[in-house]
Coordinates of C-alpha atoms and ligand atoms in Angstrom, one line a residue:
M1 CA 55.8 -11.0 -28.8
Q2 CA 52.6 -12.8 -28.5
H3 CA 53.0 -15.8 -30.9
P4 CA 48.9 -16.7 -31.3
V5 CA 48.2 -20.0 -30.4
R6 CA 47.3 -22.3 -33.7
P7 CA 46.3 -26.2 -34.0
R8 CA 49.4 -28.2 -35.1
R9 CA 48.4 -31.8 -34.8
S10 CA 49.8 -32.2 -37.3
V11 CA 52.7 -31.5 -39.0
L12 CA 53.2 -32.3 -42.6
Y13 CA 57.3 -32.3 -43.8
M14 CA 56.7 -32.0 -48.2
P15 CA 60.4 -31.2 -50.3
G16 CA 60.3 -28.7 -52.1
S17 CA 61.8 -30.1 -55.3
R18 CA 58.6 -32.0 -56.0
Q19 CA 56.5 -29.3 -57.4
R20 CA 53.0 -31.6 -57.5
A21 CA 53.6 -32.8 -53.4
L22 CA 53.9 -28.6 -53.3
E23 CA 50.1 -28.4 -55.4
K24 CA 49.4 -31.5 -53.5
A25 CA 49.0 -29.6 -49.8
R26 CA 46.5 -27.2 -50.2
T27 CA 43.8 -29.8 -50.5
L28 CA 46.0 -32.3 -47.6
P29 CA 44.3 -31.8 -44.3
A30 CA 47.6 -31.4 -42.6
D31 CA 47.6 -28.5 -39.4
A32 CA 50.7 -27.4 -41.3
L33 CA 53.0 -27.3 -43.1
I34 CA 56.7 -27.5 -43.3
L35 CA 57.9 -26.6 -47.0
D36 CA 61.4 -28.7 -46.8
L37 CA 64.9 -27.2 -49.0
E38 CA 67.1 -29.7 -46.5
D39 CA 67.0 -33.3 -45.5
A40 CA 64.5 -34.1 -48.0
V41 CA 66.2 -32.7 -51.3
A42 CA 68.8 -33.2 -53.6
I43 CA 72.4 -30.6 -53.8
A44 CA 71.5 -31.0 -57.4
E45 CA 68.1 -29.1 -56.5
K46 CA 68.5 -27.1 -54.1
D47 CA 68.1 -24.1 -56.3
T48 CA 65.2 -25.8 -58.5
A49 CA 63.5 -25.9 -54.3
R50 CA 64.5 -22.8 -53.7
S51 CA 62.2 -21.4 -56.5
L52 CA 59.1 -23.8 -56.4
V53 CA 59.1 -23.0 -52.7
A54 CA 59.1 -19.1 -52.9
A55 CA 56.1 -19.6 -55.6
A56 CA 53.9 -22.0 -54.0
V57 CA 54.3 -19.5 -50.8
R58 CA 53.0 -15.9 -52.9
E59 CA 50.4 -18.7 -54.3
K60 CA 49.2 -18.3 -51.1
G61 CA 45.8 -20.6 -51.1
F62 CA 46.4 -22.4 -47.5
G63 CA 43.8 -21.2 -45.6
R64 CA 44.2 -20.9 -42.3
R65 CA 46.7 -23.8 -42.0
E66 CA 50.7 -22.6 -40.9
V67 CA 53.1 -22.8 -43.6
I68 CA 56.5 -22.8 -43.0
V69 CA 60.1 -22.8 -45.1
R70 CA 62.7 -25.3 -43.6
I71 CA 66.1 -23.2 -44.7
N72 CA 69.7 -25.1 -45.3
G73 CA 71.9 -24.7 -42.0
L74 CA 73.7 -21.3 -42.4
D75 CA 76.9 -22.6 -42.7
T76 CA 75.8 -24.4 -46.1
Q77 CA 76.4 -22.8 -49.6
W78 CA 72.4 -22.7 -49.9
G79 CA 71.3 -20.8 -46.2
E80 CA 71.4 -17.8 -46.4
A81 CA 69.9 -17.3 -50.2
D82 CA 67.2 -19.5 -48.5
L83 CA 66.9 -17.3 -45.7
E84 CA 66.9 -14.2 -47.6
M85 CA 64.4 -15.8 -50.5
A86 CA 62.0 -16.9 -46.9
A87 CA 62.5 -12.9 -45.4
F88 CA 60.5 -11.9 -48.8
V89 CA 58.0 -14.3 -49.1
A90 CA 57.5 -13.8 -45.6
P91 CA 55.9 -17.3 -44.7
D92 CA 54.2 -18.2 -40.9
A93 CA 58.1 -19.0 -39.3
I94 CA 60.8 -19.8 -41.1
L95 CA 62.2 -23.5 -39.9
I96 CA 66.5 -23.3 -39.0
P97 CA 68.0 -27.0 -39.1
K98 CA 70.4 -28.1 -36.5
V99 CA 70.4 -25.5 -34.1
E100 CA 72.8 -25.8 -31.5
D101 CA 73.3 -22.5 -30.3
P102 CA 70.9 -19.2 -29.0
D103 CA 73.1 -16.9 -31.1
T104 CA 71.9 -18.2 -34.9
V105 CA 68.7 -17.7 -33.7
T106 CA 69.7 -14.3 -32.9
Y107 CA 71.3 -14.2 -35.4
V108 CA 68.6 -15.3 -38.5
A109 CA 66.6 -12.8 -35.5
R110 CA 68.6 -9.8 -36.4
R111 CA 68.8 -10.8 -40.6
L112 CA 64.6 -10.4 -40.8
A113 CA 64.9 -7.4 -39.1
T114 CA 67.3 -6.1 -42.0
L115 CA 66.3 -7.5 -44.9
G116 CA 62.5 -5.9 -43.5
A117 CA 60.4 -9.5 -43.1
S118 CA 57.3 -8.8 -42.0
D119 CA 57.4 -9.2 -37.9
K120 CA 54.7 -12.2 -38.3
V121 CA 57.1 -14.2 -39.1
A122 CA 58.0 -16.7 -37.1
I123 CA 61.1 -18.5 -35.8
W124 CA 61.1 -22.0 -35.6
A125 CA 63.8 -24.5 -34.2
M126 CA 64.8 -28.0 -34.6
M127 CA 65.9 -29.9 -32.2
E128 CA 68.8 -32.5 -33.4
T129 CA 71.5 -32.7 -31.0
P130 CA 73.4 -33.2 -28.0
L131 CA 74.4 -30.2 -28.1
A132 CA 71.0 -29.3 -28.7
M133 CA 69.1 -30.9 -25.8
L134 CA 72.4 -29.8 -23.2
R135 CA 71.7 -26.3 -24.1
A136 CA 67.5 -26.8 -24.8
P137 CA 67.2 -23.2 -22.3
E138 CA 69.5 -21.6 -23.8
I139 CA 68.4 -21.7 -27.4
A140 CA 64.5 -21.4 -26.2
A141 CA 65.5 -17.9 -24.1
S142 CA 67.2 -16.8 -26.8
H143 CA 64.3 -14.6 -29.2
P144 CA 61.2 -13.1 -28.8
R145 CA 61.0 -14.2 -32.3
L146 CA 61.4 -18.3 -31.7
A147 CA 57.9 -18.8 -31.4
C148 CA 57.9 -23.1 -31.7
L149 CA 60.7 -25.9 -30.7
V150 CA 60.6 -29.2 -33.2
M151 CA 62.3 -32.5 -32.3
G152 CA 64.2 -34.2 -35.1
T153 CA 64.7 -37.4 -33.9
N154 CA 66.0 -39.1 -37.3
D155 CA 69.5 -37.0 -36.6
L156 CA 69.4 -37.1 -32.8
V157 CA 69.0 -41.2 -33.1
K158 CA 71.9 -40.9 -36.2
E159 CA 74.4 -39.0 -32.9
L160 CA 73.4 -41.0 -30.6
H161 CA 74.6 -44.1 -32.2
A162 CA 71.6 -45.0 -30.6
E163 CA 68.3 -47.3 -32.2
H164 CA 65.0 -46.7 -33.4
T165 CA 63.0 -48.6 -30.6
E166 CA 59.0 -48.9 -30.2
T167 CA 59.0 -47.0 -26.3
R168 CA 61.4 -44.1 -27.9
T169 CA 63.6 -45.2 -24.6
P170 CA 67.2 -44.0 -25.7
V171 CA 65.7 -40.4 -26.6
I172 CA 63.7 -39.7 -23.9
T173 CA 65.8 -37.9 -22.1
A174 CA 66.1 -35.2 -25.1
L175 CA 62.3 -35.2 -25.2
G176 CA 62.1 -34.6 -22.0
L177 CA 64.6 -31.7 -22.0
C178 CA 63.4 -30.2 -24.9
L179 CA 59.5 -29.8 -23.6
L180 CA 60.7 -28.5 -20.3
A181 CA 62.7 -25.7 -22.2
A182 CA 59.9 -24.8 -24.4
R183 CA 57.3 -24.7 -21.7
A184 CA 58.9 -22.5 -19.6
H185 CA 59.6 -20.2 -22.0
K186 CA 55.8 -20.4 -23.4
L187 CA 57.0 -21.9 -26.9
A188 CA 55.1 -25.0 -29.4
I189 CA 56.8 -28.1 -29.5
L190 CA 56.4 -30.8 -31.7
D191 CA 57.1 -34.3 -32.1
G192 CA 59.3 -35.9 -34.1
V193 CA 58.4 -38.0 -37.4
Y194 CA 58.1 -42.0 -37.5
N195 CA 59.3 -43.4 -40.7
A196 CA 57.5 -46.7 -41.2
I197 CA 54.7 -45.1 -43.6
K198 CA 52.5 -48.0 -43.6
D199 CA 52.1 -49.1 -39.7
E200 CA 49.4 -46.7 -38.8
E201 CA 48.8 -48.7 -35.2
A202 CA 52.2 -48.2 -34.3
L203 CA 52.5 -44.7 -35.6
A204 CA 49.2 -44.3 -34.0
Q205 CA 50.5 -45.6 -30.7
S206 CA 53.8 -42.7 -31.2
C207 CA 51.2 -39.8 -30.9
R208 CA 49.7 -40.8 -28.2
Q209 CA 52.9 -41.5 -26.4
G210 CA 53.7 -37.7 -28.4
K211 CA 50.5 -36.6 -26.9
E212 CA 51.0 -37.8 -23.1
F213 CA 54.6 -36.1 -22.6
G214 CA 52.6 -33.2 -23.9
M215 CA 54.1 -32.4 -27.3
D216 CA 51.1 -30.3 -29.1
G217 CA 51.8 -32.6 -32.1
K218 CA 53.5 -34.9 -34.9
T219 CA 55.4 -34.2 -37.6
L220 CA 54.9 -36.3 -40.3
I221 CA 56.3 -37.5 -43.5
H222 CA 53.4 -39.2 -45.8
P223 CA 49.5 -37.1 -46.2
S224 CA 48.8 -41.2 -44.9
Q225 CA 49.6 -40.4 -41.6
I226 CA 47.6 -37.5 -41.2
D227 CA 44.1 -39.1 -40.0
V228 CA 45.5 -40.9 -37.2
T229 CA 47.5 -38.3 -35.8
N230 CA 44.4 -35.4 -36.1
R231 CA 42.6 -37.8 -34.2
I232 CA 45.0 -38.8 -31.6
F233 CA 46.4 -34.8 -30.7
A234 CA 42.8 -33.9 -31.4
P235 CA 40.4 -33.1 -27.6
S236 CA 38.0 -36.3 -27.9
P237 CA 34.3 -35.8 -28.0
E238 CA 34.7 -37.3 -24.1
E239 CA 37.6 -35.0 -23.1
I240 CA 35.9 -32.2 -24.2
D241 CA 32.3 -32.6 -22.9
L242 CA 34.2 -33.0 -19.6
A243 CA 36.2 -29.8 -19.7
K244 CA 32.0 -28.6 -20.4
R245 CA 31.0 -29.9 -16.8
Y246 CA 34.9 -28.9 -15.0
V247 CA 34.1 -25.2 -16.2
A248 CA 30.9 -25.3 -15.6
A249 CA 30.4 -26.7 -11.9
F250 CA 33.8 -24.6 -11.1
R251 CA 31.8 -21.7 -12.1
E252 CA 29.1 -22.7 -9.7
A253 CA 31.7 -23.3 -7.0
E254 CA 32.7 -20.0 -6.9
A255 CA 28.6 -18.7 -7.0
A256 CA 28.1 -20.4 -3.8
G257 CA 32.0 -19.1 -2.6
R258 CA 33.3 -22.5 -2.7
G259 CA 36.9 -22.6 -4.7
V260 CA 36.1 -26.8 -5.2
A261 CA 34.3 -28.5 -7.1
V262 CA 33.9 -32.3 -7.6
V263 CA 32.2 -33.8 -11.4
D264 CA 32.8 -37.6 -11.1
G265 CA 33.8 -38.1 -7.9
R266 CA 37.5 -36.1 -8.8
L267 CA 38.2 -32.6 -7.3
V268 CA 38.3 -29.6 -9.1
E269 CA 40.9 -26.7 -9.0
N270 CA 41.0 -23.8 -10.6
L271 CA 44.2 -25.1 -12.0
H272 CA 42.0 -27.7 -13.5
V273 CA 39.3 -25.5 -15.1
E274 CA 42.7 -23.5 -16.7
T275 CA 43.1 -27.3 -18.6
A276 CA 39.7 -27.4 -19.2
K277 CA 39.8 -24.1 -20.8
R278 CA 42.8 -24.8 -22.9
L279 CA 40.9 -28.2 -24.3
L280 CA 37.8 -26.2 -25.6
E281 CA 39.7 -23.4 -26.9
Q282 CA 41.9 -26.6 -28.9
A283 CA 38.8 -27.8 -29.7
E284 CA 37.6 -24.9 -31.2
M285 CA 40.1 -23.8 -33.5
I286 CA 40.8 -27.6 -34.5
G287 CA 36.6 -26.9 -35.3
A288 CA 37.6 -23.6 -37.1
L289 CA 40.0 -25.2 -39.3
E290 CA 38.6 -28.1 -40.0
A291 CA 35.0 -26.5 -42.0
D292 CA 37.3 -24.2 -43.9
L293 CA 39.3 -26.8 -45.6
A294 CA 36.0 -28.2 -45.3
A295 CA 34.6 -25.4 -47.8
A296 CA 37.2 -25.0 -49.7
A297 CA 37.0 -28.7 -50.5
E298 CA 34.0 -27.1 -52.2
Ligands
LIG1 C1 58.7 -41.1 -48.7 C2 58.6 -39.9 -49.7 C3 59.8 -40.4 -50.7 C4 57.3 -41.3 -50.5 O1 57.2 -40.9 -52.0 P1 55.7 -41.0 -53.1 O2 56.7 -42.7 -53.3 O3 55.8 -40.6 -54.4 O4 54.5 -41.2 -51.6 P2 53.3 -42.2 -52.8 O5 53.8 -42.2 -54.0 O6 53.0 -42.9 -51.1 O7 52.7 -40.8 -52.5 C5 51.2 -40.9 -52.7 C6 51.0 -39.2 -52.8 O8 51.5 -38.2 -51.9 C7 51.8 -37.5 -52.0 N1 53.5 -37.4 -51.3 C8 53.5 -38.1 -50.9 N2 54.7 -37.6 -49.8 C9 54.1 -36.6 -49.6 C10 54.7 -36.0 -48.5 N3 55.3 -34.5 -47.8 N4 54.3 -34.2 -49.0 C11 53.2 -34.1 -50.4 N5 52.4 -34.7 -50.5 C12 53.3 -36.3 -50.1 C13 52.7 -38.3 -53.7 O9 53.1 -36.5 -54.8 C14 52.0 -38.6 -54.4 O10 49.9 -37.9 -55.2 P3 49.7 -37.8 -56.0 O11 50.6 -38.0 -57.0 O12 48.8 -37.1 -56.3 O13 49.9 -39.7 -56.1 C15 57.5 -39.3 -49.6 O14 56.9 -38.9 -49.0 C16 58.0 -38.1 -48.8 O15 59.0 -37.3 -49.6 N6 58.1 -37.6 -47.5 C17 58.7 -36.1 -47.1 C18 60.1 -36.6 -47.2 C19 60.7 -35.4 -45.9 O16 60.3 -34.5 -45.9 N7 61.8 -35.9 -46.0 C20 62.6 -34.8 -44.9 C21 61.3 -34.4 -43.8 S1 62.4 -35.5 -42.0 C22 63.0 -34.5 -40.6 O17 64.6 -35.2 -42.0 C23 63.2 -34.4 -39.7 C24 64.2 -34.0 -39.5 O18 65.4 -33.6 -39.7 C25 65.0 -35.5 -38.3 O19 66.1 -35.6 -38.3 O20 64.6 -36.1 -38.2
LIG2 MG1 67.3 -33.5 -39.3

């Protein structure tokens, strides 16, 4: 299944039980929104949250941004009803929490087919337990409907009996395993949340680290985290300028019968040009998304 490439710099969780947050979502500049039925929702509010999320997805009004519904685990009393609701209202994706086994993904894919869900509804998988890390390659290869892995670093740190540190050394291996699995199977991958809502500099550092690793973006818990995340995960004007010059220089070199070019004293081969083209495509998609949001705000 060919999944559309979308900007996913900032992907905001919002509790499905909070009507106000769901309304506010339509005005927030996050690239994608996860309407959460799982950990952000108290047990007493699970059924109300399911109805609120169903209404929010049906009402639309999110423009080009992706809307994802995180269901409760299928081993809980709410999971199946969440899945049925999501299949019916058809968000861009359904996010399964605590996936540990490829069979969980294939089960959800089968249920979506049985429930008659649109083919456009993708499956995303939360990677947040030690077993998920060890089975990352099988999970990533489990079903063509799977489009994205989402790191759940809060649960992972808990399960590892580790600590949240600024350098994230305790979870580096886990992030690396999931990145390898995602890229090997052409899936998108999103970094975990940063819990200290008011610490913008530390969030920025965490975003820079995620971007360097190769993450497509970061999951967020508060609207105040969106702008800095968007800025860091977007290609900078300097990167865009360099990418354009790589493409132009390589085209000229090819026309002259050469397979390599030199830009700013650096070797440029076809593989660098592919990276440059991907960056330019990403910048274009971000531009279109931001223009859409600006038009909606007028
Ligand atoms: C953390 C919060 C509980 C803070 O909420 P609140 O006290 O209301 O914050 P503010 O007063 O600063 O809010 C200002 C306005 O912003 C809106 N708001 C706040 N948070 C969100 C949000 N996430 N999405 C949309 N809008 C939001 C408020 O409504 C205020 O609006 P207004 O009324 O117009 O002033 C809260 O931010 C929150 O609940 N965040 C999400 C928590 C969550 O989703 N947690 C679960 C996912 S994280 C996770 O577990 C990942 C993974 O599974 C893992 O294991 O790592
Ligand atoms: Mg979690």
